[in-house]
Amino acid sequence: MSAPHWIGRNDPDAFQQSYVEAAHAVADAARDYQWARLLDLLTRDPGRINAGRLGGSSGYAPLHQAAHGGAPAEVVQALLNLGALRTLRTAAGEQAVDIARQHGYQHLLDLLTPRPTLTFPAAKLATVEAGVHQVIRDREDIQHLLDGTTMRFPPLELLTETPGNELWFPIPGMYGGFHLQLGKVADEPICIVDSWVRVVEGSEERRLVSTGGVLELSIPLN
């Protein structure tokens, strides 16, 4: 299975119109609690399972809307099967389980409670996350793709539950992106950050980020 994708770019102008229309269709179906239509759209194109509305500010992904609308448990399970992440937070910092609890949807609480395969003290994970985000910002050949954009970098909390504890973060216009893999060494969090530009030979870079800082690693030749 390929790593889950994180769609960080939020301005519609960065994408083709057909992509924007498809993204809005998913967001509309989730907002309107049209569960059958939502599942049909996401089954055909699961890439937006953890994305909010393009141009929106709430950060509500389909799982948050399902929690808000008290969707049937089988709908929520279907979203989880498509790759919805329980640890994903809205712009207000709420996970889907928080939203369901606020609205009294007891039938969803157990289903939506995060089940991480890696756990760390929040402060340590936040330190590593800050380092990972700085590695992304510091990649020299993509500065023009980040400046002046509405880009939300991936929260490392997501990698505590993704398959293989990994995530793919594509950058529009880069013809590549950043592959993140979270791990644990001596009970401390680390993250391996691999990045490349597909159309540029030798563009691969690898960094190891820990609470102690960032190390540049060599990439073995295949």
mmCIF file of N, CA and C in Angstrom, residues 12 31 38 58 64 67 71 82 103 111 115 122 129 131 161 163 169 173 176 185 188 208 212-213:
data_model
loop_
_atom_site.group_PDB
_atom_site.id
_atom_site.type_symbol
_atom_site.label_atom_id
_atom_site.label_comp_id
_atom_site.label_asym_id
_atom_site.label_seq_id
_atom_site.Cartn_x
_atom_site.Cartn_y
_atom_site.Cartn_z
ATOM 1 N N PRO A 12 -7.337 27.266 -4.174
ATOM 2 C CA PRO A 12 -7.842 26.617 -5.387
ATOM 3 C C PRO A 12 -7.068 26.984 -6.643
ATOM 4 N N ARG A 31 -20.507 17.950 3.856
ATOM 5 C CA ARG A 31 -21.210 19.017 4.581
ATOM 6 C C ARG A 31 -22.702 18.762 4.651
ATOM 7 N N LEU A 38 -21.110 10.707 -0.774
ATOM 8 C CA LEU A 38 -19.749 10.917 -0.268
ATOM 9 C C LEU A 38 -18.909 9.653 -0.440
ATOM 10 N N SER A 58 -12.011 25.843 8.049
ATOM 11 C CA SER A 58 -12.368 25.034 9.216
ATOM 12 C C SER A 58 -11.492 23.792 9.366
ATOM 13 N N HIS A 64 -14.630 14.349 10.047
ATOM 14 C CA HIS A 64 -15.152 15.360 10.975
ATOM 15 C C HIS A 64 -16.625 15.638 10.687
ATOM 16 N N ALA A 67 -18.737 12.877 11.986
ATOM 17 C CA ALA A 67 -18.897 12.999 13.438
ATOM 18 C C ALA A 67 -19.887 14.101 13.779
ATOM 19 N N ALA A 71 -23.286 10.405 11.705
ATOM 20 C CA ALA A 71 -23.474 9.399 10.657
ATOM 21 C C ALA A 71 -23.607 8.000 11.249
ATOM 22 N N LEU A 82 -11.407 3.544 4.033
ATOM 23 C CA LEU A 82 -10.847 4.283 2.900
ATOM 24 C C LEU A 82 -9.604 5.074 3.287
ATOM 25 N N HIS A 103 -21.565 16.543 20.468
ATOM 26 C CA HIS A 103 -22.939 16.456 19.960
ATOM 27 C C HIS A 103 -23.701 15.252 20.513
ATOM 28 N N LEU A 111 -15.600 4.026 18.013
ATOM 29 C CA LEU A 111 -15.125 3.891 16.638
ATOM 30 C C LEU A 111 -14.142 4.996 16.266
ATOM 31 N N ARG A 115 -6.276 5.205 17.670
ATOM 32 C CA ARG A 115 -5.591 3.965 18.037
ATOM 33 C C ARG A 115 -4.163 4.007 17.499
ATOM 34 N N ALA A 122 3.741 14.670 24.103
ATOM 35 C CA ALA A 122 3.348 15.679 23.114
ATOM 36 C C ALA A 122 4.460 16.681 22.849
ATOM 37 N N GLU A 129 8.349 17.620 15.085
ATOM 38 C CA GLU A 129 7.508 18.193 14.031
ATOM 39 C C GLU A 129 8.051 19.539 13.569
ATOM 40 N N GLY A 131 11.087 20.502 13.629
ATOM 41 C CA GLY A 131 12.281 20.235 12.839
ATOM 42 C C GLY A 131 11.960 19.746 11.444
ATOM 43 N N GLU A 161 -0.582 6.883 13.497
ATOM 44 C CA GLU A 161 -1.604 5.885 13.154
ATOM 45 C C GLU A 161 -1.612 5.464 11.692
ATOM 46 N N PRO A 163 -0.570 3.632 8.218
ATOM 47 C CA PRO A 163 0.111 2.355 7.955
ATOM 48 C C PRO A 163 1.609 2.570 7.758
ATOM 49 N N PHE A 169 3.908 13.810 1.220
ATOM 50 C CA PHE A 169 3.517 15.218 1.165
ATOM 51 C C PHE A 169 3.968 15.799 -0.173
ATOM 52 N N GLY A 173 3.834 21.699 -8.287
ATOM 53 C CA GLY A 173 4.880 22.371 -9.038
ATOM 54 C C GLY A 173 6.269 21.820 -8.804
ATOM 55 N N GLY A 176 7.371 16.255 -7.296
ATOM 56 C CA GLY A 176 7.909 15.401 -6.250
ATOM 57 C C GLY A 176 7.337 15.845 -4.921
ATOM 58 N N VAL A 185 13.446 5.495 18.647
ATOM 59 C CA VAL A 185 14.767 4.995 19.014
ATOM 60 C C VAL A 185 14.986 5.310 20.486
ATOM 61 N N GLU A 188 12.572 7.528 22.033
ATOM 62 C CA GLU A 188 12.544 8.908 21.552
ATOM 63 C C GLU A 188 12.002 8.945 20.122
ATOM 64 N N LEU A 208 17.443 13.114 8.973
ATOM 65 C CA LEU A 208 16.924 12.478 10.180
ATOM 66 C C LEU A 208 16.671 13.573 11.199
ATOM 67 N N GLY A 212 17.033 16.230 19.165
ATOM 68 C CA GLY A 212 18.352 16.851 19.245
ATOM 69 C C GLY A 212 18.726 17.681 18.044
ATOM 70 N N GLY A 213 17.913 17.651 16.984
ATOM 71 C CA GLY A 213 18.220 18.444 15.804
ATOM 72 C C GLY A 213 18.050 17.657 14.524
#
